[in-house]
Short mmCIF file of C-alpha atoms in Angstrom, two decimals:
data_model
loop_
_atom_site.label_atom_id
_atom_site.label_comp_id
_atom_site.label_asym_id
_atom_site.label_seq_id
_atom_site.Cartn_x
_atom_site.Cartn_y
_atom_site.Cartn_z
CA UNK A 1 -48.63 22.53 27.04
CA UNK A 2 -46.63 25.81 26.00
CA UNK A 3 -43.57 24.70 23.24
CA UNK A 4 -40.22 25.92 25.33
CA UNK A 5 -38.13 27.10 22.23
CA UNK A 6 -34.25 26.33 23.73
CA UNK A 7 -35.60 22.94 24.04
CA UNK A 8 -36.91 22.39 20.45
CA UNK A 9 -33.70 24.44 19.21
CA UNK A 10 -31.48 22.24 20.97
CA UNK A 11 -33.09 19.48 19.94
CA UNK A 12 -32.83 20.80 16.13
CA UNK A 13 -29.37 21.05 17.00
CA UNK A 14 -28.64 17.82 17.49
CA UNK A 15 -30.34 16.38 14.84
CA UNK A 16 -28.42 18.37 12.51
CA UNK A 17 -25.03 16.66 14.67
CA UNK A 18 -26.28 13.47 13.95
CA UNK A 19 -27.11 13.67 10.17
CA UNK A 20 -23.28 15.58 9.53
CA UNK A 21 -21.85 12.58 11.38
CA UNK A 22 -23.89 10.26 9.11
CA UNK A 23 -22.14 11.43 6.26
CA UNK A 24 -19.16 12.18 7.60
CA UNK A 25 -18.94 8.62 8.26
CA UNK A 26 -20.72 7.76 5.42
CA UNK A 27 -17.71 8.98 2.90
CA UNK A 28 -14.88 8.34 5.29
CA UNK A 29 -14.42 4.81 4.04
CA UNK A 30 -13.24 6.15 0.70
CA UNK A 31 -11.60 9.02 1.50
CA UNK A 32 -13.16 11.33 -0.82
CA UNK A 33 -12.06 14.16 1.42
CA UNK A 34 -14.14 16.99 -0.36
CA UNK A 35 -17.37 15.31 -0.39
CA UNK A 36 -17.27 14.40 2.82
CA UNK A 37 -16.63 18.02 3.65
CA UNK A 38 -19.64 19.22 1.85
CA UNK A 39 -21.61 16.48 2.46
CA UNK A 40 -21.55 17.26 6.56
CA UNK A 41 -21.00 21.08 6.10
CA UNK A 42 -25.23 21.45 5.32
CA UNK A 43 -26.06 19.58 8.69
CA UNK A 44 -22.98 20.61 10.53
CA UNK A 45 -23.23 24.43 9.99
CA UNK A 46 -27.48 24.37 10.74
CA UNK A 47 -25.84 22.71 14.49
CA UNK A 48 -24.07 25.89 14.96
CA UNK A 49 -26.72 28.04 14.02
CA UNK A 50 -28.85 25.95 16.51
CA UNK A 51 -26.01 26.86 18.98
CA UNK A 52 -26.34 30.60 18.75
CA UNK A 53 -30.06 30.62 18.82
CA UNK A 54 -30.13 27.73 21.90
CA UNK A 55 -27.07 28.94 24.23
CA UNK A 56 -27.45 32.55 24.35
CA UNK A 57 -24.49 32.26 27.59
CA UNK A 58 -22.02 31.76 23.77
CA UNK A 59 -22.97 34.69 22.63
CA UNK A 60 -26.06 36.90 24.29
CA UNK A 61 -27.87 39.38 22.52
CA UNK A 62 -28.78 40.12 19.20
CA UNK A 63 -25.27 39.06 18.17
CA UNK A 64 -26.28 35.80 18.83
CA UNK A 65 -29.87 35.66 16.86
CA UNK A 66 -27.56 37.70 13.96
CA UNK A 67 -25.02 34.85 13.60
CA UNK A 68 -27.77 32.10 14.05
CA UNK A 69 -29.17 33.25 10.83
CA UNK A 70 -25.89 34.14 9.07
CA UNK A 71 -24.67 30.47 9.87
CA UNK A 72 -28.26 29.35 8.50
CA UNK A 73 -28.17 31.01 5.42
CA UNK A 74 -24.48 29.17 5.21
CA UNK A 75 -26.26 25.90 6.01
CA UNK A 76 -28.42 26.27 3.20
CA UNK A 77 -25.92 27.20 0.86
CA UNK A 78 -23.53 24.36 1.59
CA UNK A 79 -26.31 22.30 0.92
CA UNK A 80 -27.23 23.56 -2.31
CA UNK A 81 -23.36 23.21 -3.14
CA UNK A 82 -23.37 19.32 -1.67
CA UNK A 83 -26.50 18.47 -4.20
CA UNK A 84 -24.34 19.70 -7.18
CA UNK A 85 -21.51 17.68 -6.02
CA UNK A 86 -24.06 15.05 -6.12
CA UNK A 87 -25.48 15.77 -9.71
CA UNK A 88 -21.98 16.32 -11.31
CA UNK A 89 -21.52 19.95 -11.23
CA UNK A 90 -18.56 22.00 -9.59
CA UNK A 91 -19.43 24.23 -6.42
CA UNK A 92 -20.62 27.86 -6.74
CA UNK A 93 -19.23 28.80 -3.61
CA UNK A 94 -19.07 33.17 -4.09
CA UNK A 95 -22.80 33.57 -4.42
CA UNK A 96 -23.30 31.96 -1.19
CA UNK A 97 -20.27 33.94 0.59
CA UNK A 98 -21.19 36.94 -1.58
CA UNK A 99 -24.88 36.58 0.14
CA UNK A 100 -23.59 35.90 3.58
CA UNK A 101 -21.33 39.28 3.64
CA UNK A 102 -24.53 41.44 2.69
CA UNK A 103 -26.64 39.74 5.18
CA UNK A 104 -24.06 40.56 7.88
CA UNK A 105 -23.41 44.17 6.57
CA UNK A 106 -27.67 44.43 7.26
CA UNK A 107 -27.71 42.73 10.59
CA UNK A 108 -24.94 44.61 11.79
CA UNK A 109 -26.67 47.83 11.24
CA UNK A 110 -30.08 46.51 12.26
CA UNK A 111 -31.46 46.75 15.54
CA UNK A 112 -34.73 45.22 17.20
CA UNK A 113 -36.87 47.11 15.33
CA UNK A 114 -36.57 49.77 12.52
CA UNK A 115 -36.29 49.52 8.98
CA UNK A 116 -32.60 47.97 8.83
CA UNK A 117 -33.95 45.12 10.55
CA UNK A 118 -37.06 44.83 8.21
CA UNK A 119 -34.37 45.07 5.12
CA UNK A 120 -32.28 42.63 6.94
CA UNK A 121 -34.70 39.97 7.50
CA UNK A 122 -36.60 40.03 3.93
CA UNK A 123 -32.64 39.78 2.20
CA UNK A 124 -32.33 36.65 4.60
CA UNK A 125 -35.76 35.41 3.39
CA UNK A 126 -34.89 35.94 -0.17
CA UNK A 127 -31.41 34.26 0.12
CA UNK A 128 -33.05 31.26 1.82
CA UNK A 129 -35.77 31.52 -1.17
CA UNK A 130 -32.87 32.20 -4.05
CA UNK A 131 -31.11 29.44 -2.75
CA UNK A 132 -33.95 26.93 -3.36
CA UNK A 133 -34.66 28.21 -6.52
CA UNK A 134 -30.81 27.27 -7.66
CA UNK A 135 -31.06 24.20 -6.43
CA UNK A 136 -34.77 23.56 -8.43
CA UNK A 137 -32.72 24.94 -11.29
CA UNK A 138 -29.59 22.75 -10.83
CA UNK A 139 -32.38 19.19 -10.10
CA UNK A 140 -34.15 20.09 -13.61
CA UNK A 141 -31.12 20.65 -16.02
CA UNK A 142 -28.64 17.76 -14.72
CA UNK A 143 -27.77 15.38 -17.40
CA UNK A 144 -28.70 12.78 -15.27
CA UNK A 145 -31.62 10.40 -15.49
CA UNK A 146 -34.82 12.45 -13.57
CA UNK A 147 -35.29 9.91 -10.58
CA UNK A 148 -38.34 9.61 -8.42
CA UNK A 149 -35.80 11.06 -6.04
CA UNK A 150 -34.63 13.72 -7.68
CA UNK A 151 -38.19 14.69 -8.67
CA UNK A 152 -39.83 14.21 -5.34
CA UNK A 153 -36.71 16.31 -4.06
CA UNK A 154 -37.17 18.92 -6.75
CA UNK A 155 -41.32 19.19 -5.44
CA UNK A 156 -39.75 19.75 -1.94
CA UNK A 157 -37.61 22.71 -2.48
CA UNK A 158 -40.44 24.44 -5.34
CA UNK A 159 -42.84 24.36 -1.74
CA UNK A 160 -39.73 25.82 0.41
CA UNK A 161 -38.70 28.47 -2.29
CA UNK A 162 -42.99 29.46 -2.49
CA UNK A 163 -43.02 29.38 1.41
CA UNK A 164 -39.45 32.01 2.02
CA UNK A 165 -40.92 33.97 -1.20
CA UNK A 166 -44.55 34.28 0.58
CA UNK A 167 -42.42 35.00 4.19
CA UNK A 168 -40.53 37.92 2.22
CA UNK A 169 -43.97 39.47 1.06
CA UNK A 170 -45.11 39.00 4.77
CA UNK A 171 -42.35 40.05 6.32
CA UNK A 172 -43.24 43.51 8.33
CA UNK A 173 -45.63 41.56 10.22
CA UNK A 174 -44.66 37.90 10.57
CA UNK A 175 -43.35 37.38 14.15
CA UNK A 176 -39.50 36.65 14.21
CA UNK A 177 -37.88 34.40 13.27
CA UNK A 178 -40.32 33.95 10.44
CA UNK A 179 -40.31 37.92 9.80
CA UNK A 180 -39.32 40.93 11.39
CA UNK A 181 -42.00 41.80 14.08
CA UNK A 182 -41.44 40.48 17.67
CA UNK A 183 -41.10 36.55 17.82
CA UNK A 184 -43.19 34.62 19.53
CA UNK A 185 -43.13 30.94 20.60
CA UNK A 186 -45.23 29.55 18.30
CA UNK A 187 -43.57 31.21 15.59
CA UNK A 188 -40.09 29.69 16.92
CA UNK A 189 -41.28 26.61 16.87
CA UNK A 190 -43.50 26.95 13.10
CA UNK A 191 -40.13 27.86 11.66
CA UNK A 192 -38.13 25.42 13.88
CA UNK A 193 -40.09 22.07 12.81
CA UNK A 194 -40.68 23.24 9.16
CA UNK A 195 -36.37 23.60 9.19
CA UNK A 196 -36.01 19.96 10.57
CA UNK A 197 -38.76 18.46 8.06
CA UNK A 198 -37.28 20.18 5.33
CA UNK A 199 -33.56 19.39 6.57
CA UNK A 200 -34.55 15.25 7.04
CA UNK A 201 -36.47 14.82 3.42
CA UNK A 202 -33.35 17.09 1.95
CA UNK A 203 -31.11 14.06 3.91
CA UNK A 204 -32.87 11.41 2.44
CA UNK A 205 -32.88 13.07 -0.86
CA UNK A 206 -28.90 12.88 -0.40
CA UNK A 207 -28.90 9.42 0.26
CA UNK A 208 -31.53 8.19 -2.39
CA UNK A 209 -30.62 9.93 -5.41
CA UNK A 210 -26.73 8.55 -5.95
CA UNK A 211 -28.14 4.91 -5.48
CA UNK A 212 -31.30 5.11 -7.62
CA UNK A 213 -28.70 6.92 -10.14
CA UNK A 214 -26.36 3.62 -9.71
CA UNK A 215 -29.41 1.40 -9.89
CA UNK A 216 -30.27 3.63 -13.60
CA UNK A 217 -27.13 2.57 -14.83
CA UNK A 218 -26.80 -0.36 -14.26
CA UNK A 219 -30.03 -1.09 -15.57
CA UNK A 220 -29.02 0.71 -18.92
CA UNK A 221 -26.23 -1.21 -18.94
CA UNK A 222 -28.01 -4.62 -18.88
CA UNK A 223 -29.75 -2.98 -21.80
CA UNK A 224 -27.24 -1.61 -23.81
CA UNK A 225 -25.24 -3.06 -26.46
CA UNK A 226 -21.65 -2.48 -25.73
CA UNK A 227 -20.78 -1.86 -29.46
CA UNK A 228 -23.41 0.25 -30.95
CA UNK A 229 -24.06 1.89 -28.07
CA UNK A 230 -28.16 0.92 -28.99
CA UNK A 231 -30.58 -1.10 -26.95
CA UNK A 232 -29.55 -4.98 -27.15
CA UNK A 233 -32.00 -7.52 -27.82
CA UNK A 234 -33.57 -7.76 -24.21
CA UNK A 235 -34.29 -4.02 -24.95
CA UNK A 236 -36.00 -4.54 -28.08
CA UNK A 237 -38.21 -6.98 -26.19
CA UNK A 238 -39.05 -4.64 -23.77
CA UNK A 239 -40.19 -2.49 -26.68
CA UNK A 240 -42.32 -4.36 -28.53
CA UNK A 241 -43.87 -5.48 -24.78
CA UNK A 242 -44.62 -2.43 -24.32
CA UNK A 243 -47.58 -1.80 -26.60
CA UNK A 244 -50.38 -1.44 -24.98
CA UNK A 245 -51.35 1.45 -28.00
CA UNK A 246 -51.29 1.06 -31.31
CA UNK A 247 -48.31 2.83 -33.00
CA UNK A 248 -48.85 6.12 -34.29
CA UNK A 249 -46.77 8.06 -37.17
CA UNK A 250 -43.92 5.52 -36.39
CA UNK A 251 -41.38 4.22 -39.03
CA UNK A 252 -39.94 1.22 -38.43
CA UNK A 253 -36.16 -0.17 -40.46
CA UNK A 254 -35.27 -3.54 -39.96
CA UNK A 255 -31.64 -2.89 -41.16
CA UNK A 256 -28.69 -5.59 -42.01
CA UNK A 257 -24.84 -5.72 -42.50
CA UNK A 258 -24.72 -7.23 -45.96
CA UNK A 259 -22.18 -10.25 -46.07
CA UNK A 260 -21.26 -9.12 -42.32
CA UNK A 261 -19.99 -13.20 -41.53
CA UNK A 262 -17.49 -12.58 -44.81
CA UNK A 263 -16.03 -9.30 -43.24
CA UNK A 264 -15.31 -11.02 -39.77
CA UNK A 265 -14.08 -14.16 -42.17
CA UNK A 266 -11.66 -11.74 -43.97
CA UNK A 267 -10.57 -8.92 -42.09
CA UNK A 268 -10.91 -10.40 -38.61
CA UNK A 269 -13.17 -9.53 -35.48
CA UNK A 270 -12.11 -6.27 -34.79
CA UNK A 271 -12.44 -4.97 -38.34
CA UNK A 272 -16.47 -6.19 -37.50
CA UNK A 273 -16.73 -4.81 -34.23
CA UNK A 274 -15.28 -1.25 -35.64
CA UNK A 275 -17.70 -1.94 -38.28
CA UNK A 276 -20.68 -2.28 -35.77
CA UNK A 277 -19.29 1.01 -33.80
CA UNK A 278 -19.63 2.57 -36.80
CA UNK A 279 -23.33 1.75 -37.67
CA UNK A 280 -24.22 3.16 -34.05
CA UNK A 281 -21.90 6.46 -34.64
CA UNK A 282 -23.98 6.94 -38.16
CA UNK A 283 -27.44 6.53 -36.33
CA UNK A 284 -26.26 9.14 -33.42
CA UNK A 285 -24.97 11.62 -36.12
CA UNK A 286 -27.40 11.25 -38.53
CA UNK A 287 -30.92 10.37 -37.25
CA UNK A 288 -32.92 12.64 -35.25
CA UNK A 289 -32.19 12.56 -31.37
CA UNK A 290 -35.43 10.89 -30.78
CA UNK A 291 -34.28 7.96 -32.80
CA UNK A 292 -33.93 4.41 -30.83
CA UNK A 293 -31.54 2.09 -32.20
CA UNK A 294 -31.27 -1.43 -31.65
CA UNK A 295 -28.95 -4.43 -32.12
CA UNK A 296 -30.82 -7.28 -32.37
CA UNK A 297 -28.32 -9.77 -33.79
CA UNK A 298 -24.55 -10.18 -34.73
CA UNK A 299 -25.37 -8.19 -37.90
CA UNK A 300 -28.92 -6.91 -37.55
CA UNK A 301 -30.61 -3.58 -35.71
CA UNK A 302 -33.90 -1.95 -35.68
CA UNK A 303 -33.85 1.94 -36.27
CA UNK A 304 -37.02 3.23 -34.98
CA UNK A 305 -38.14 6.87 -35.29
CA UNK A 306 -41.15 9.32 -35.80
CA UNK A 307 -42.10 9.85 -39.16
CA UNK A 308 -45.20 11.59 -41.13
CA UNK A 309 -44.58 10.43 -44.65
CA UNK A 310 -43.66 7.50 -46.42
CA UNK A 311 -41.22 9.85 -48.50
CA UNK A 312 -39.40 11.29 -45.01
CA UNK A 313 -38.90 7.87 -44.06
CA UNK A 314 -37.24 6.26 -47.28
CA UNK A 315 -35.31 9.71 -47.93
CA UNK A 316 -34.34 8.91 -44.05
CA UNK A 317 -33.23 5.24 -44.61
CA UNK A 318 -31.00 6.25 -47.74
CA UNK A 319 -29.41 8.95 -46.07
CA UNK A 320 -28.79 6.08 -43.22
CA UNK A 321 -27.31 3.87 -45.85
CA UNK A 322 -25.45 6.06 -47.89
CA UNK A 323 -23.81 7.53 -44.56
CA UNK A 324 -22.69 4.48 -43.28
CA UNK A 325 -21.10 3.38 -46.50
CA UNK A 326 -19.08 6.37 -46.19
CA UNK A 327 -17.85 5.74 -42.51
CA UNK A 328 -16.87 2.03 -42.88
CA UNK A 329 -15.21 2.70 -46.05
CA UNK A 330 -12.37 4.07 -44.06
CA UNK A 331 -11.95 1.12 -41.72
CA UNK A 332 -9.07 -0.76 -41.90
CA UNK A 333 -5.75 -0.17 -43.97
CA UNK A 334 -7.38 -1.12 -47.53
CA UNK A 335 -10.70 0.22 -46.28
CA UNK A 336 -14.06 -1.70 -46.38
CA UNK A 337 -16.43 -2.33 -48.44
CA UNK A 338 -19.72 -2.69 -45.90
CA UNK A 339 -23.08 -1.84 -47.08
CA UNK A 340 -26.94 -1.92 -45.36
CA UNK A 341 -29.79 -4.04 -46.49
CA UNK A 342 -32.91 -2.01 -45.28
CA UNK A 343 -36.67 -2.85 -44.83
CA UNK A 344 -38.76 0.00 -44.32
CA UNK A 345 -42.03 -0.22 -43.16
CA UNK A 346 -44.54 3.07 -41.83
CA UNK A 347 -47.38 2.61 -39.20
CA UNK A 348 -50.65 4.01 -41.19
CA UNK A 349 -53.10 6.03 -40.07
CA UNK A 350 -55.19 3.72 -38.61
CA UNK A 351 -52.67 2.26 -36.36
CA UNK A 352 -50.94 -0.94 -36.13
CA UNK A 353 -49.16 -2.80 -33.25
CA UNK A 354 -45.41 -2.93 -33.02
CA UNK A 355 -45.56 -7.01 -33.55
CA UNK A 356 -47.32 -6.27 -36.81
CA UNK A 357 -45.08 -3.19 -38.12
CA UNK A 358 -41.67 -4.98 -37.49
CA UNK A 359 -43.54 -8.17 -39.35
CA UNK A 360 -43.93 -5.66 -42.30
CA UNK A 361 -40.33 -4.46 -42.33
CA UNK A 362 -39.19 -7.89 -41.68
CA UNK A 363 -40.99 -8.71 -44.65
CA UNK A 364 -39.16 -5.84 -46.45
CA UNK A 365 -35.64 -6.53 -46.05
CA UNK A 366 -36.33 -10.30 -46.34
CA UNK A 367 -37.15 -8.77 -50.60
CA UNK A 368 -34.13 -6.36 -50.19
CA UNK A 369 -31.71 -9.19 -49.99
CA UNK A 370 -33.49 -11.60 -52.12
CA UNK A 371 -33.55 -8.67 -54.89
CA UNK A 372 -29.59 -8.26 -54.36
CA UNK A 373 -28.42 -6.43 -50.95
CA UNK A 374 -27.73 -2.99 -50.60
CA UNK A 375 -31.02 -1.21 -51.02
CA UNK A 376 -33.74 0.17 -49.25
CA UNK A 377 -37.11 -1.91 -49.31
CA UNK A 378 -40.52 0.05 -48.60
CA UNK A 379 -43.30 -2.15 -47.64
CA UNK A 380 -46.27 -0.57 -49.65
CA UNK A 381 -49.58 -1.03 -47.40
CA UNK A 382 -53.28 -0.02 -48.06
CA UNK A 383 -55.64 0.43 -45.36
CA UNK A 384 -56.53 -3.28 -45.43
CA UNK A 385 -53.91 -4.93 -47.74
CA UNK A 386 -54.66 -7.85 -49.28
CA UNK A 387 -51.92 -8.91 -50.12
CA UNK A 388 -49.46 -6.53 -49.69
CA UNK A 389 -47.08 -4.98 -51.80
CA UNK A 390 -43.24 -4.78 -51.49
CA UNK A 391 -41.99 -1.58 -53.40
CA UNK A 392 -38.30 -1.64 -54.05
CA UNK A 393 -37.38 2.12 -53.57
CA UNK A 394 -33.36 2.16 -54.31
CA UNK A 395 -31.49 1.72 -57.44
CA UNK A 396 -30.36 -1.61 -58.48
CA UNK A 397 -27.03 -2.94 -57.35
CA UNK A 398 -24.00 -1.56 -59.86
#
């Protein structure tokens, strides 16, 4: 059975109709005008190209194939500019419209055949291909968390932007519409169902990606501590779950608010909870950006971070301490005096599990506060300590 291409075009066609009313109707409910516009605008304009290509009695000729494609090559821009509205950028509407006024300059000079309408059809193939790549560009830098969405989305356009870059190699003797020699119907159709697939996963792309994002934060926020801005303490227990390895070049502070109850006793609870705000403001500014911070209890967090030397990791805990003396001293009218108890402990070279290294830094700040608060506590290890010995590393107490 011989593929009749008005029927699969018009059938295209309303497809596209169907998915713009989606989210047409979709955002209607709250009236976020513009996104609604862009949203439909991808699906919407592709139905109009459809149009051109299906009822030639709207426009016959090659005026009709030459708008087809111009409205196409506006499809796929308006979609490129709806998936930055949906990753929190603003639209880049003049390279599209930029784009779209060369390709009609080209058409409009092109005829059936001839070298105007090879040079028209490869810049239409490397707008469709350009476009792709922006929109690979735009999936990999967003701030957001990489969903399985956004990366299964991000796979589909890298195959699209290799397939229009391949076409544009091929393009003197690929039949229409898939390059400039004469079409044929199994071309039509080719680039016809390749369009829909591509248009349907790029739909469902649209709808997954803003809910998985919601379902991200949410989840970070049933993690996060409100105050600190760390992990709270169902995070930490996520994190020491998760050790199926042993840790490797992995410092570990158990850290504490010395006389933290006092400071809520004396200056109240919002003097404390500026006080905790601060300790998560120090660890953002100070530590390295791979650092994980978490609050573990009213007064105590776990700093972890990757470290090669016992050295780098005390010389990292005093800086810690020292810095947040500094920023709490400036709480309050009469300032605050808030210091950090801190037990360091460093995964060896052998390898420990997490349970074992937070046991060791546990062990470390339990000395730093018996031996009088406000110092950092290394726990000294051998290979196979027996026992162990706890190193006091800061200067006594004034």
């Amino acid at each position: 059975m011989t593929p009749d291409p008005p029927t699969l075009l018009g059938y295209s066609t309303v497809i596209f109709l169907l998915l713009g009313i989606h989210f047409i109707l979709t955002e209607f409910s709250g009236r976020r005008w513009s996104r609604m516009a862009w949203y439909g605008a991808p699906f919407f304009l592709g139905a109009v190209s459809g149009l051109f290509s299906t009822v030639h009695a709207v426009l016959p000729g090659l005026w009709g194939f030459r708008l087809s494609a111009l409205f196409m090559i506006m499809a796929f821009g308006a979609a490129w500019q709806a998936m930055r509205i949906i990753l929190g950028y603003p639209q880049r509407v003049f390279p599209v419209l930029l784009a779209c006024i060369a390709f009609f300059v080209l058409s409009a000079l092109a005829g059936p055949t001839g070298l105007f309408r090879v040079l028209s059809t490869a810049f239409r193939l490397s707008a469709l291909a350009i476009l792709h790549v922006l929109g690979i560009q735009d999936l990999r830098h967003a701030t957001q968390i990489r969903t399985p969405a956004r990366r299964n989305l991000e796979k589909l356009l890298t195959l699209y932007a290799g397939f229009y870059f391949l076409l544009v190699a091929l393009v003197v003797w690929m039949p229409a519409p898939l390059g400039a020699a004469p079409a044929t119907i199994w071309a039509v159709a080719s680039y016809n169902f390749l369009t829909v697939i591509e248009v349907a996963l790029f739909a469902l792309g649209m709808i997954a990606i803003p809910w998985e994002q919601l379902a991200f934060q949410q989840q970070e926020l049933i993690l996060q501590d409100p105050l600190s801005g760390g992990g709270n303490r169902r995070a930490f227990q996520a994190w020491l779950e998760n050790d199926g390895k042993n840790c490797a070049h992995e410092a570990l502070l158990m850290v504490d608010i010395d006389h933290f109850k006092n400071i809520n006793d004396v200056h109240g609870h919002a003097i404390g909870d500026q006080i905790i705000i601060a300790m998560g403001r120090v660890c953002k500014n100070l530590l390295y950006p791979t650092t994980t911070l978490f609050r573990i209890g009213g007064d105590e967090f776990v700093v972890v971070f990757q470290c090669g030397s016992v050295d780098e990791m005390l010389a990292t805990a005093q800086r810690l301490r020292n810095a947040f003396s500094a920023e709490t001293h400036v709480i309050g009218e009469e300032g605050i005096t808030a210091t950090l108890s801190i037990g360091a402990a460093l995964c060896p070279g052998t390898g420990i599990s997490r349970t074992d290294l937070l046991a060791r830094a546990d062990n470390a700040l339990y000395a730093a506060k018996q031996t009088g608060r406000d110092r950092v506590v290394h726990f000294a290890h051998e290979e196979n300590p027996s026992p162990p010995d706890i190193s006091d590393t800061s200067p006594p107490c004034p």
